[in-house]
Short mmCIF file of C-alpha atoms in Angstrom, two decimals:
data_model
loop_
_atom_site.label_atom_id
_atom_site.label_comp_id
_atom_site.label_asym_id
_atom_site.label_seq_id
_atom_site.Cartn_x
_atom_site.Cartn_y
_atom_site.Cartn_z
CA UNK A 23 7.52 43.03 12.98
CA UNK A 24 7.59 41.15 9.60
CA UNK A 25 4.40 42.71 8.49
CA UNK A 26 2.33 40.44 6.48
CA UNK A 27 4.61 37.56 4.27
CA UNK A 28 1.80 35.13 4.17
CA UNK A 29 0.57 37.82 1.58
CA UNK A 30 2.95 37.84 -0.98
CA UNK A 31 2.25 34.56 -2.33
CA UNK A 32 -0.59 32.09 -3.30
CA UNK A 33 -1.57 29.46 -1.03
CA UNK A 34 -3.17 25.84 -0.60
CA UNK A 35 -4.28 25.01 3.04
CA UNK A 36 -4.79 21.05 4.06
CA UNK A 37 -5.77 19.72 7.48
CA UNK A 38 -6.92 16.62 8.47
CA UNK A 39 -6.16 14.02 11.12
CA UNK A 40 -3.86 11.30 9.02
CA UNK A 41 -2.53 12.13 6.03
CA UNK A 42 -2.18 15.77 5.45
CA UNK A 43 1.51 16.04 5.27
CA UNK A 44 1.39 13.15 2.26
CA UNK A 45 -1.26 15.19 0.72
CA UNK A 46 0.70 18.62 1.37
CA UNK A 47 3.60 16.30 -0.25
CA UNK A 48 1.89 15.33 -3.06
CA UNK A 49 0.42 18.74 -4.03
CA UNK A 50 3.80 20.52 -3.94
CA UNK A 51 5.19 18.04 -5.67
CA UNK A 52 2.58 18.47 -8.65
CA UNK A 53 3.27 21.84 -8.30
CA UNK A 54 6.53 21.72 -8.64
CA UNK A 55 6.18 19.44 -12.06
CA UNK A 56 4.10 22.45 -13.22
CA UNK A 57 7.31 25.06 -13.34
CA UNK A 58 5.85 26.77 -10.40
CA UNK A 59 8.32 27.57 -6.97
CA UNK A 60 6.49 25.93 -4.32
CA UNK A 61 6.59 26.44 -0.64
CA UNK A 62 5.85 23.69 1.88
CA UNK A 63 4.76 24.22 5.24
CA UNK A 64 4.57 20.99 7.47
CA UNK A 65 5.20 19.34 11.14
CA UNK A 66 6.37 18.15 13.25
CA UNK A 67 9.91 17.85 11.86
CA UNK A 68 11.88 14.32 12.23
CA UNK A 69 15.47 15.61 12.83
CA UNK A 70 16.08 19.11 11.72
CA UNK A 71 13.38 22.02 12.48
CA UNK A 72 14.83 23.37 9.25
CA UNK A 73 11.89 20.32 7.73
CA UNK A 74 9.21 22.09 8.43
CA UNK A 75 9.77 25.13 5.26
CA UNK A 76 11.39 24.14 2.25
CA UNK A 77 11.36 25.71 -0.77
CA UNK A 78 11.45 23.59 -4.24
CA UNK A 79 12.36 20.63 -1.63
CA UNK A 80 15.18 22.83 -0.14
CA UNK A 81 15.52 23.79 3.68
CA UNK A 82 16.26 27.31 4.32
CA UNK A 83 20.05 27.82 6.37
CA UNK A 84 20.23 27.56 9.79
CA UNK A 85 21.51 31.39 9.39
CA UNK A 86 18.79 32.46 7.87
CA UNK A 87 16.09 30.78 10.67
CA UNK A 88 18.23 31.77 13.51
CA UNK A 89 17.81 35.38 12.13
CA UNK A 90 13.94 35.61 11.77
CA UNK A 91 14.27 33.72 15.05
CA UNK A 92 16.03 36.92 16.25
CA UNK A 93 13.66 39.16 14.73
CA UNK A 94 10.53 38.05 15.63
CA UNK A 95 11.78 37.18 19.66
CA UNK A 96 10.43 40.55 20.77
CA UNK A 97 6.97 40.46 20.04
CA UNK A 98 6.80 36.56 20.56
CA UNK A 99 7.70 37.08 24.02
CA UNK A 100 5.36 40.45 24.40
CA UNK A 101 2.59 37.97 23.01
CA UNK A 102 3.77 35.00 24.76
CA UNK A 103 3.72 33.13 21.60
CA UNK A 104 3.57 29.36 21.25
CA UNK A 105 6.48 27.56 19.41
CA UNK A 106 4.47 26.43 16.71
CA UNK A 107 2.74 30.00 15.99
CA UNK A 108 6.92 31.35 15.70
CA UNK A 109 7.74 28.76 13.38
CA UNK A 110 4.72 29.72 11.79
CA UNK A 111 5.52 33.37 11.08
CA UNK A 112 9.32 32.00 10.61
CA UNK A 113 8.20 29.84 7.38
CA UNK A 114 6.20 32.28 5.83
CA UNK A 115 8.90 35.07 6.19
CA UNK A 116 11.11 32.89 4.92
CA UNK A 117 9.00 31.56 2.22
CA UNK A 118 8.24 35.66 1.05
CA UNK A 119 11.71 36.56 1.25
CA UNK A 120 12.57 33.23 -1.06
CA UNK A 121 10.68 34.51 -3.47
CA UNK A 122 7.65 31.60 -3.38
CA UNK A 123 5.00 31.89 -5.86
CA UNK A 124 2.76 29.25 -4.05
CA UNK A 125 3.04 27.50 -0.90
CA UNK A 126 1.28 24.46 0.38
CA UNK A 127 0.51 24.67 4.22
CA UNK A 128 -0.45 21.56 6.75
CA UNK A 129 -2.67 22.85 9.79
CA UNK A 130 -0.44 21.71 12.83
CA UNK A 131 -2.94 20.79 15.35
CA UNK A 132 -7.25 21.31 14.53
CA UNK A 133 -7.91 23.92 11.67
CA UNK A 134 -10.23 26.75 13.37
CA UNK A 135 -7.58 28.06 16.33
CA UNK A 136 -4.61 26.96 14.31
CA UNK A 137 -1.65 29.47 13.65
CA UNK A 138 -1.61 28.97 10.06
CA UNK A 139 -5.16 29.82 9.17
CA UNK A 140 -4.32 33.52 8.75
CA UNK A 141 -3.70 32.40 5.22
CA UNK A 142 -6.31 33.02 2.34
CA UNK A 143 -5.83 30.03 0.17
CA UNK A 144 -6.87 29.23 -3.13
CA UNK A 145 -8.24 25.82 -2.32
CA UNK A 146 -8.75 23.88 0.94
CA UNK A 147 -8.16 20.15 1.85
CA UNK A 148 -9.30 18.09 4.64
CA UNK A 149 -8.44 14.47 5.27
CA UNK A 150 -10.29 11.64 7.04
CA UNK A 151 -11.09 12.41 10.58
CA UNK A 152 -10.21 10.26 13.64
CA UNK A 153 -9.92 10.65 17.19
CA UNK A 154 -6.60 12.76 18.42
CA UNK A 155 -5.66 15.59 20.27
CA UNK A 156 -8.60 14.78 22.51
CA UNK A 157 -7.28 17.03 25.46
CA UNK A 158 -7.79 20.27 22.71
CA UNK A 159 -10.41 18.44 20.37
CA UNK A 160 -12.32 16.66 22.33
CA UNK A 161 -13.73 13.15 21.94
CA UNK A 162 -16.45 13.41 19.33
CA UNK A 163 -15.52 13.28 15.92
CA UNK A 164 -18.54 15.87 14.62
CA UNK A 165 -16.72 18.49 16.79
CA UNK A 166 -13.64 17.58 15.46
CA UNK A 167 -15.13 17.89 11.74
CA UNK A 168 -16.31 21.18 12.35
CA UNK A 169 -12.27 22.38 13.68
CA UNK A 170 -11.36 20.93 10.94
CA UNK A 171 -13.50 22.69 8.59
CA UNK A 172 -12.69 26.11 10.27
CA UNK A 173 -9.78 26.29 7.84
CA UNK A 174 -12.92 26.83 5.54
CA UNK A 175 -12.81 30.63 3.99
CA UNK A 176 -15.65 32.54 1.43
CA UNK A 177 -15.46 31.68 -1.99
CA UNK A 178 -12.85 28.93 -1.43
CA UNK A 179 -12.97 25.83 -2.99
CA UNK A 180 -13.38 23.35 0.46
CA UNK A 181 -12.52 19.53 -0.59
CA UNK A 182 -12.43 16.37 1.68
CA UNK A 183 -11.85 12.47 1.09
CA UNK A 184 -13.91 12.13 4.65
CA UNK A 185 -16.74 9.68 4.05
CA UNK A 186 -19.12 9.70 7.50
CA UNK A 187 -22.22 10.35 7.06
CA UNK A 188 -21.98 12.43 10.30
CA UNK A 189 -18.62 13.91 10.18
CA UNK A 190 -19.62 15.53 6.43
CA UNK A 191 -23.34 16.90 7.85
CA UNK A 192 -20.96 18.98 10.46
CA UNK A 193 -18.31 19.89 8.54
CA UNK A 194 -21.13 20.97 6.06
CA UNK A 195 -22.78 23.26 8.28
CA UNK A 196 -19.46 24.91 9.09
CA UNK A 197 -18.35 25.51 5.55
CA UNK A 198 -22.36 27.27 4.44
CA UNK A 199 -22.68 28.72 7.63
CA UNK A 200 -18.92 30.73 7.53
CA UNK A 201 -19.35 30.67 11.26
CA UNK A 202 -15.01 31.06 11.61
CA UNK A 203 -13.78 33.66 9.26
CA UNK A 204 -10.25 35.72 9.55
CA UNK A 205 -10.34 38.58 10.78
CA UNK A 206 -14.49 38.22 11.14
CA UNK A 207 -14.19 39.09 6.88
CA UNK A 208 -18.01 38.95 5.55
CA UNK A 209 -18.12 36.33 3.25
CA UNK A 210 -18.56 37.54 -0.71
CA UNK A 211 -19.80 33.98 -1.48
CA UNK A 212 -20.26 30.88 0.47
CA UNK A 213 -17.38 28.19 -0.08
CA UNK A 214 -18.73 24.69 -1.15
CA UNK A 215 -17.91 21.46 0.48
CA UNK A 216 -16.99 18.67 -2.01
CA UNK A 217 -16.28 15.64 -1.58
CA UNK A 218 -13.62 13.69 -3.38
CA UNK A 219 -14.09 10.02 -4.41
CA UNK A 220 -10.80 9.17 -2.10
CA UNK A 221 -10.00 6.24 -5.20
CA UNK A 222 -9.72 9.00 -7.88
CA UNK A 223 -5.81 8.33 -7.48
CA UNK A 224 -6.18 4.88 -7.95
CA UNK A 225 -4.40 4.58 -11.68
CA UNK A 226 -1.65 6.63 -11.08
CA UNK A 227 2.05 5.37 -9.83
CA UNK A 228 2.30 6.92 -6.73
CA UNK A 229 5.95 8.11 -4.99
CA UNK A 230 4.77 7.73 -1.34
CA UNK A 231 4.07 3.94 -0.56
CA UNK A 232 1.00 1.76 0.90
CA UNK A 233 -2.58 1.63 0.15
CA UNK A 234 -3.59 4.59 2.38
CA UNK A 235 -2.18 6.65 0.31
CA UNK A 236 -4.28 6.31 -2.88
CA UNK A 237 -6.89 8.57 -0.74
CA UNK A 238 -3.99 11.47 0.15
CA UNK A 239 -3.53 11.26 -3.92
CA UNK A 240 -7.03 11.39 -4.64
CA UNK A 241 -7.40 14.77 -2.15
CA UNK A 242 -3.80 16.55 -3.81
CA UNK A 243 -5.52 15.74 -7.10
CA UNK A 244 -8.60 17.31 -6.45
CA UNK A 245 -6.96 20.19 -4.73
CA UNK A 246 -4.55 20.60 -7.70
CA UNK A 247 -7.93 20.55 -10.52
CA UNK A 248 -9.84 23.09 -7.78
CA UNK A 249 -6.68 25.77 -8.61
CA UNK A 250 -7.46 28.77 -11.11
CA UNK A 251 -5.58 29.32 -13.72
CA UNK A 252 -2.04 29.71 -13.65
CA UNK A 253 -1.50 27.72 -10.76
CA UNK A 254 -3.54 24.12 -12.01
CA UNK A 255 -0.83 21.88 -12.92
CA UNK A 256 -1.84 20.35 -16.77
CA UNK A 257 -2.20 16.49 -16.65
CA UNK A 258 1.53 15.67 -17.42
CA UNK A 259 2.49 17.87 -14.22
CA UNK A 260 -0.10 15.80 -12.26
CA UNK A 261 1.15 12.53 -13.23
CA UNK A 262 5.26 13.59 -12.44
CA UNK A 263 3.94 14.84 -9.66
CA UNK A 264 2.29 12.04 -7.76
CA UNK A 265 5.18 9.75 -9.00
CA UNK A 266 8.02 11.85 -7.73
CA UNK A 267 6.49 13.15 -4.21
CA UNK A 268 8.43 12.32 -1.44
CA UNK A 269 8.51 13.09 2.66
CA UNK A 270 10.48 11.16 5.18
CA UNK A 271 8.42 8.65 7.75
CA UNK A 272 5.75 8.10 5.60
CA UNK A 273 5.97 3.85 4.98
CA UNK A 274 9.65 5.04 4.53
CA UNK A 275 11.86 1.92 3.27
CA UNK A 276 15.31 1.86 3.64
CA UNK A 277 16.55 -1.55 3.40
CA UNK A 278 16.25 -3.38 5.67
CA UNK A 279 14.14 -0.68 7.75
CA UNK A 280 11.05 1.20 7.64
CA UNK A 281 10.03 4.24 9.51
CA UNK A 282 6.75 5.73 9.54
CA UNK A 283 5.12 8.28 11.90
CA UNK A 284 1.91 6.60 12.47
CA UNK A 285 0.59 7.74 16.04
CA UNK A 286 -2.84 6.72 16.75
CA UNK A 287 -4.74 3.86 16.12
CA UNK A 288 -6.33 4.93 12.39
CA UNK A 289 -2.63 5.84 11.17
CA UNK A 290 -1.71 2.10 12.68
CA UNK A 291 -4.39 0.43 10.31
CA UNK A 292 -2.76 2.33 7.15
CA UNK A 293 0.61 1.25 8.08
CA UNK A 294 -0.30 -2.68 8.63
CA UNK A 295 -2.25 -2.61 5.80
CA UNK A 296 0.57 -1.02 3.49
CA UNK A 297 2.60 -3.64 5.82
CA UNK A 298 0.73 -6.23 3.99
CA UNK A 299 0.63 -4.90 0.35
CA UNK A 300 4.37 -4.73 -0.01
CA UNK A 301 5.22 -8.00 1.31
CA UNK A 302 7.99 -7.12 3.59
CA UNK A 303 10.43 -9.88 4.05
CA UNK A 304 9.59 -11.75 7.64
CA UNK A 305 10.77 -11.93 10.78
CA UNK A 306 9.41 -8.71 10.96
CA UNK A 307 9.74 -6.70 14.06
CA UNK A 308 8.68 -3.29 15.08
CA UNK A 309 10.36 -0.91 18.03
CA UNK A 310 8.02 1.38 19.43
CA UNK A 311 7.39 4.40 21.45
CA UNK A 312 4.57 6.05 21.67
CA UNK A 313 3.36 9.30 23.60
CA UNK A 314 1.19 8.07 27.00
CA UNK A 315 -1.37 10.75 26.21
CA UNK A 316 -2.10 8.80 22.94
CA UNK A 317 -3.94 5.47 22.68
CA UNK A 318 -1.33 3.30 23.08
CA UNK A 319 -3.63 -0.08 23.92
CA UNK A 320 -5.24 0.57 20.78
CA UNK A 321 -2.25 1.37 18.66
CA UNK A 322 -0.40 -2.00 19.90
CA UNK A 323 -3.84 -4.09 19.37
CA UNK A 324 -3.44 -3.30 15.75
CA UNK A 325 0.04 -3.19 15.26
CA UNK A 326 0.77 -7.04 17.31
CA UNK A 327 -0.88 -9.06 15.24
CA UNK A 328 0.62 -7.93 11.60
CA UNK A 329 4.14 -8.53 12.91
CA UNK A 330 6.39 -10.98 14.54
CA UNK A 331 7.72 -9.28 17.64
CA UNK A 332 7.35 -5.87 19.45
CA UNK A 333 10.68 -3.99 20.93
CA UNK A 334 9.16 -0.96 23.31
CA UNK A 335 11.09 1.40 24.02
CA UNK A 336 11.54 5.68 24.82
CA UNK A 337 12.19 8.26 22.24
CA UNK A 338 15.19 10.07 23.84
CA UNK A 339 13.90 13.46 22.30
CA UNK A 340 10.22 13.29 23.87
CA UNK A 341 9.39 14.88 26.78
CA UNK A 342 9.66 13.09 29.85
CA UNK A 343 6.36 13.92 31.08
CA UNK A 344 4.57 12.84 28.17
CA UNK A 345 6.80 9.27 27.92
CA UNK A 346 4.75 6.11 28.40
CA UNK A 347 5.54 3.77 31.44
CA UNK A 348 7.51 0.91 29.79
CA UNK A 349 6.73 -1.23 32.88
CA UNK A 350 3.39 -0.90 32.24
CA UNK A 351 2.86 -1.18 28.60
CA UNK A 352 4.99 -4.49 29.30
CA UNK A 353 2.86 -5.51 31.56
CA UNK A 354 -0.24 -5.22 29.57
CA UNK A 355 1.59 -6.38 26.15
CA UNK A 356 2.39 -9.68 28.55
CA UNK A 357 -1.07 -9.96 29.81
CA UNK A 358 -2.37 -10.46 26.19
CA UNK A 359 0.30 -12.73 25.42
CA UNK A 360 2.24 -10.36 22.61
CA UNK A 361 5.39 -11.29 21.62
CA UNK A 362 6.75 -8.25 23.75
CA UNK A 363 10.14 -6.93 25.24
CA UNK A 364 11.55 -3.95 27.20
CA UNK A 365 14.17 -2.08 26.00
CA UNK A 366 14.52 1.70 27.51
CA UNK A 367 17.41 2.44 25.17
CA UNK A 368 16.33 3.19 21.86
CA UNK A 369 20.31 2.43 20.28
CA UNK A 370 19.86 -1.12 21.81
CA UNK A 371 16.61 -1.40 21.25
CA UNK A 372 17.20 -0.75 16.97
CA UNK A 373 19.85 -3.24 17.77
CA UNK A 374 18.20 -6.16 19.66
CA UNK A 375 15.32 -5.72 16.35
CA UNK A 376 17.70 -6.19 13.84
CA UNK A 377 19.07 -8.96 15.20
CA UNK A 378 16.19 -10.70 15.83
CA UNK A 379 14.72 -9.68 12.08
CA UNK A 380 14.91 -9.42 8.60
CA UNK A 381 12.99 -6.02 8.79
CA UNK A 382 12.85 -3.69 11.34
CA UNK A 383 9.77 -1.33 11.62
CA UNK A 384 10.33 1.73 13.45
CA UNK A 385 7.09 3.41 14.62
CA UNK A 386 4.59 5.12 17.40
CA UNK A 387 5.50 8.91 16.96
CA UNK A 388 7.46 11.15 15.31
CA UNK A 389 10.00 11.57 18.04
CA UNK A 390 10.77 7.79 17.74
CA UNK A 391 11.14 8.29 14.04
CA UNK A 392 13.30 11.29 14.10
CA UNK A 393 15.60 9.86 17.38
CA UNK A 394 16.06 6.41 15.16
CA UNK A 395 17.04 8.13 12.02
CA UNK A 396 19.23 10.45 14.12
CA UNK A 397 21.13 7.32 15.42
CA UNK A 398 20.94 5.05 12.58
CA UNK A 399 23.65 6.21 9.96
CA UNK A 400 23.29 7.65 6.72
CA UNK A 401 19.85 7.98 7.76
CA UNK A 402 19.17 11.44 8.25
CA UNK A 403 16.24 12.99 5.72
CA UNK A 404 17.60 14.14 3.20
CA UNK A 405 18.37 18.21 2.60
#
C-alpha cells in the first residue's frame, strides 16, 4: 500500500521501560545540531496525535495524516491492524515523503513484537528495565530484558544504561544468540551488547530537567558516538544538542506547574528525586490519576511522602474501563493517613491544587498530563 518508507532513510531504534522518549529526545536533538533532518518517532502523544512524528521538531498537518490515514484504511482493516501499528506505518510514510535523512524511533510497548522493529537501525538503545505492561510482559524483569533486547539486529551496535546483574546476562544472550531477527534475516555478524556508564552525561548542561535524566543523556550520547560516519554528530553538535532537547511532560515546569508522565513506581522515584534537586517552592501538591491496571499503591507510596498534599482525580480522556476507583484509592490513601482528597473532576481538581499550593504537580499517566494541559491555557505543547 505504501510499500516500504521505513527504507528510505537511516534509523536509530531506543526502547526501554522509563526514559526512552527523553533519550529519543535527546538524540534527535544532537542530530539536529549536526545539520542533519531528523525524524522522531514517539508515544503516546499528550494532546495532539500529530506528537508522535515530527520532523526537525515540526508536526506533520492534520491534512496530510488524515490522508495516509485514508490510504492505508484498506489493508489495516483486511489485517485488522492495531492503532499503534497504523500510526506506525503513518509516521514513517510521512517521515519518507518529508524527505528525512535519519529518524529516531521509541519502541511503543516491549521491543521483540513491537510494530516499529521492522526498521534496520544504525544503532540500538535500551533503557533501565522495570516492571510494566505486566499483562503483555509479564512479571519477571529477565523476560522483560530479553523483549527488550529483541529490538537487537546483526551487526548493530546494541547499547544499554541497564545495570542488573541479571537483567544484562538475559539481554546478553538475546543480542549473541540473534534468536528475533526481521524477516528471520541470517545474521552477517553478531551485534554486541555494551553497556554505557549511565553518568557519562554527567558534565554536560542538559535541556530536559531532574537527575534521572543524566542516564537518558549518557544512553543518546553513546548512541550518537556508536553512528558511522556521516551521521555521528562532532562534539560541538553533542553539546547543543543535549542543551537544547526538549519534549513535553518530562519534569515539565511551567510556572507555577509541573507535568510529567511518570506512570509506574520507578518513573515516580525519578520524578521525586528531580522533585528534590530543583527545590520547588512548597506547599507543593500533586493531582493524580493513574491507570487501575498500573501499580497505583506503589506509585502513591513514593509520591506521598515528597509532597504536601495529594488531589486524585480521573483523566477525562482515559478509558473508562481502565480508570481507577477513586473511592477506593481514597480509602486506602486515608487508611495510611496521606494527606488525601477526592476530586472526580479534573478542572476542579487543577483548581482546588492551586489554591491550596504554591506548585502544582500534575502526574500518574499521560492521559492526566495531556487532559490538564488541554484545560489549562496556553498550555498546549508546543507545534
Amino acid at each position: 500500500m505504501v510499500g516500504h518508507p521505513e527504507r528510505h532513510f537511516a534509523s536509530v531504534h531506543i526502547g526501554g521501560t522509563n526514559g526512552k522518549g527523553s533519550t529519543a529526545a535527546f538524540v534527535a536533538a544532537m542530530l539536529r545540531a549536526a545539520g542533519h533532518r531528523v525524524g522522531l518517532y514517539t508515544s503516546p502523544h499528550l494532546v495532539s496525535l500529530l506528537e508522535r512524528f515530527t520532523v526537525d521538531g515540526r508536526q506533520p498537518s492534520e491534512e496530510a495524516v488524515m490522508a495516509w490515514a485514508r490510504r492505508l484504511e484498506p489493508v489495516a482493516r483486511e489485517r485488522d491492524a492495531s492503532f499503534f501499528e497504523i500510526t506506525t506505518a503513518i509516521a514513517f510514510a510521512d517521515f519518507a515523503a518529508r524527505g528525512v535523512e535519519i529518524a529516531v524511533v521509541e519502541v511503543g510497548l516491549g521491543g521483540r513484537l513491537d510494530a516499529t522493529n521492522v526498521i534496520e537501525p544504525l544503532a540500538c538503545g535500551v533503557t533501565r528495565i522495570a516492571l510494566e505492561h505486566a499483562e503483555y510482559l509479564g512479571s519477571d524483569l529477565k523476560g522483560i530484558g530479553r523483549e527488550k533486547a529483541g529490538i537487537a539486529k546483526p551487526g548493530v551496535p546494541f547499547l544499554t544504561t541497564e545495570t542488573n546483574a541479571g537483567v544484562l546476562e538475559a539481554m546478553r544472550e538475546t543480542v549473541d544468540s540473534q534468536q528475533f531477527r526481521v524477516g528471520g534475516v541470517a545474521p552477517t555478524a553478531n551485534c554486541r551488547l555494551l553497556t554505557v556508564d549511565p553518568d557519562l552525561a554527567a558534565g554536560y548542561r542538559l535541556g530536559l530537567k531532574g537527575p534521572h535524566q543524566v542516564a537518558n543523556a549518557s544512553l543518546a550520547l553513546a548512541l550518537a558516538g556508536a553512528l558511522p560516519e556521516p551521521w555521528r554528530p562532532d562534539a560541538a553538535a553533542m553539546k547543543q544538542g543535549l542543551a537544547s532537547a526538549r519534549i513535553p511532560g518530562r519534569f515539565d515546569r511551567r510556572g507555577p506547574w509541573i507535568f510529567d508522565v511518570a506512570h509506574n513506581p520507578d518513573g515516580m522515584r525519578a520524578l521525586t528525586a528531580a522533585l528534590q534537586a530543583e527545590a520547588v517552592p512548597r506547599p507543593l501538591i500533586a493531582v493524580v490519576a493513574v491507570l487501575k491496571d498500573k501499580d497505583w499503591r506503589g506509585m502513591l507510596e513514593v509520591l506521598a511522602p515528597a509532597v504536601d498534599g495529594l488531589v486524585l482525580t480521573l483523566a477525562p480522556s482515559a478509558p473508562a474501563e481502565r480508570a481507577w476507583t477513586l473511592d477506593e484509592v481514597e480509602r486506602w490513601a486515608i487508611e495510611r493517613n496521606l494527606a488525601a482528597r477526592a476530586e472526580p473532576e479534573l478542572q476542579a481538581a487543577l483548581g482546588r491544587a492551586r489554591e491550596m499550593g504554591a506548585s502544582v504537580l500534575v502526574c500518574g499517566s499521560f492521559h492526566t498530563v495531556g487532559d490538564a494541559l488541554s484545560l489549562l491555557p496556553g498550555f498546549s505543547p508546543p507545534d
